[in-house]
Amino acid sequence: MLFIRMLRRVGQSPACGCWTPALPVRFLGISPRQIPADANFHSASFSDTDHPRVLITGGLGQLGVGLANLLRKRFGKDSVILSDIRKPPDHVFHSGPFIYSDILDYKNLREIVVNNRITWLFHYSALLSAVGEANVPLARAVNITGLHNILDVAAEHNLRLFVPSTIGAFGPTSPRNPTPDLCIQRPRTIYGVSKVHAELMGEYYHYRYGLDFRCLRYPGIISADSQPGGGTTDYAVQIFHDAAKHGKFECNLEAHTRLPMMYIDDCLRATLEVMEAPAESLSMRTYNVSAMSFTPEELAQEVLKHVPEFQITYNVDAVRQAIADSWPMKFDDSNARKDWGWKHDFDLPELVTTMLNFHGSETRVAQAN
Ligand SMILES: NC(=O)c1ccc[n+]([C@@H]2O[C@H](COP(=O)([O-])OP(=O)(O)OC[C@H]3O[C@@H](n4cnc5c(N)ncnc54)[C@H](O)[C@@H]3O)[C@@H](O)[C@H]2O)c1
Ligand SMILES: C[C@@H](O)[C@H](N)C(=O)O
């Protein structure tokens, strides 16, 4: 049922800089199912900020389990609920609360938020760039309709909301080297279009309703103990598995394709840091974050230093190559560094050492010597 919220006064609220609606919400042609009449999203209580009760959607993908681990260390195991539409592996199921949640089911989402008194929501469900192109209707449903449900439930229940965006939110007409926070965004994938939509809708809800929306544009994320979900940057994860196991790797992007990348620990720390940043330190609601930028050839050269017999060959996937050619080569994240002190820990050499150590390549190196 729509909640009708009448105008008290028109204009900008000095506290949050957000608009007070001039008409009942249902007349605005937008779809928040409920917006609290007394919403003041910038005045979360001390305990809500210090001890949030967290829901992570799409939590069984490449990034969600690591995020849950990080947040549970900070806020306690039972304060962080991981959710997805897939069945969790045993070790995930036994590591803390897990719940089924389909973001396309608004009632289910609302029940979870209400029953668990959720205060922070990390919205990770999505179809990534390559799988999105393979199933546009599903990508549109999950990435756009699903996002609408998330925005509404967050606005309705006064949540602090994190939604990741991506280098894929830029396109061939964006400046690519470097790509600043504010520039032309005309992506040519359904993934990119849905992420620009998420950025704009989140910012709109923030300015219009005071929703505490926070968003980082992640580069390609590289993780050792979780698999990527079907993106264009997946090669930079797979190369380590194959180097350690077989000493060779067939790359589906051209040798000179330069893309921004980040180690997962930096990505998850950035996510927590922006969520904990005082609202007044955020001059924007959507930030680029960056760590390094490399090509497959440069990555292979670094791997070679650890695995002397390593060989890379190229068998280019035309769809992924076209996507990569339209994305930023290097990200300008100076606003994140200035506003809330973002600083990455992992450059290319540390990344490669860490990944190969994880995959036990030191054994291979020892055998080779
Ligand atoms: N991994 C990266 O390199 C990267 C880079 C930039 C941005 N991001 C963003 O970070 C977020 C997490 O990325 P990831 O790599 O973990 O993604 P992933 O593809 O590995 O996982 C996405 C998860 O969403 C779930 N999902 C799909 N449909 C759903 C539905 N209807 N309801 C609930 N869950 C559903 C899937 O089951 C999957 O577990 C995404 O929003 C992604 O766009 C990731
Ligand atoms: C870059 C990011 O959004 C994802 N890894 C993809 O390639 O689709």
Coordinates of N, CA and C in Angstrom, one line a residue, residues 4 15 31 58 66 113 120 154 252 294 339 358:
I4 N 1.0 7.8 1.8 CA 0.9 9.2 1.2 C 1.5 10.2 2.2
A15 N 19.6 20.7 7.2 CA 20.3 19.6 7.9 C 20.9 18.6 6.8
S31 N 8.1 5.4 -7.2 CA 7.6 4.3 -6.6 C 8.0 3.9 -5.1
G58 N 23.0 -10.7 -2.5 CA 23.9 -11.3 -3.5 C 25.2 -11.7 -2.9
G66 N 33.6 -12.4 1.6 CA 34.7 -11.6 2.2 C 34.2 -10.4 2.9
V113 N 14.2 -7.2 6.5 CA 14.7 -5.9 7.1 C 14.0 -5.7 8.5
W120 N 21.9 -1.3 8.2 CA 22.8 -1.0 7.0 C 22.6 -2.1 6.0
A154 N 15.1 0.6 1.5 CA 16.1 1.4 2.3 C 15.5 2.7 2.7
N252 N 41.7 -14.1 -22.5 CA 40.6 -13.8 -23.5 C 40.5 -12.3 -23.8
F294 N 46.7 -2.2 -15.1 CA 47.8 -3.0 -15.8 C 47.1 -3.7 -17.0
D339 N 38.5 13.3 0.3 CA 37.3 13.5 1.2 C 37.3 12.6 2.4
F358 N 48.9 -17.6 -2.2 CA 47.6 -18.3 -1.8 C 47.5 -19.6 -2.6

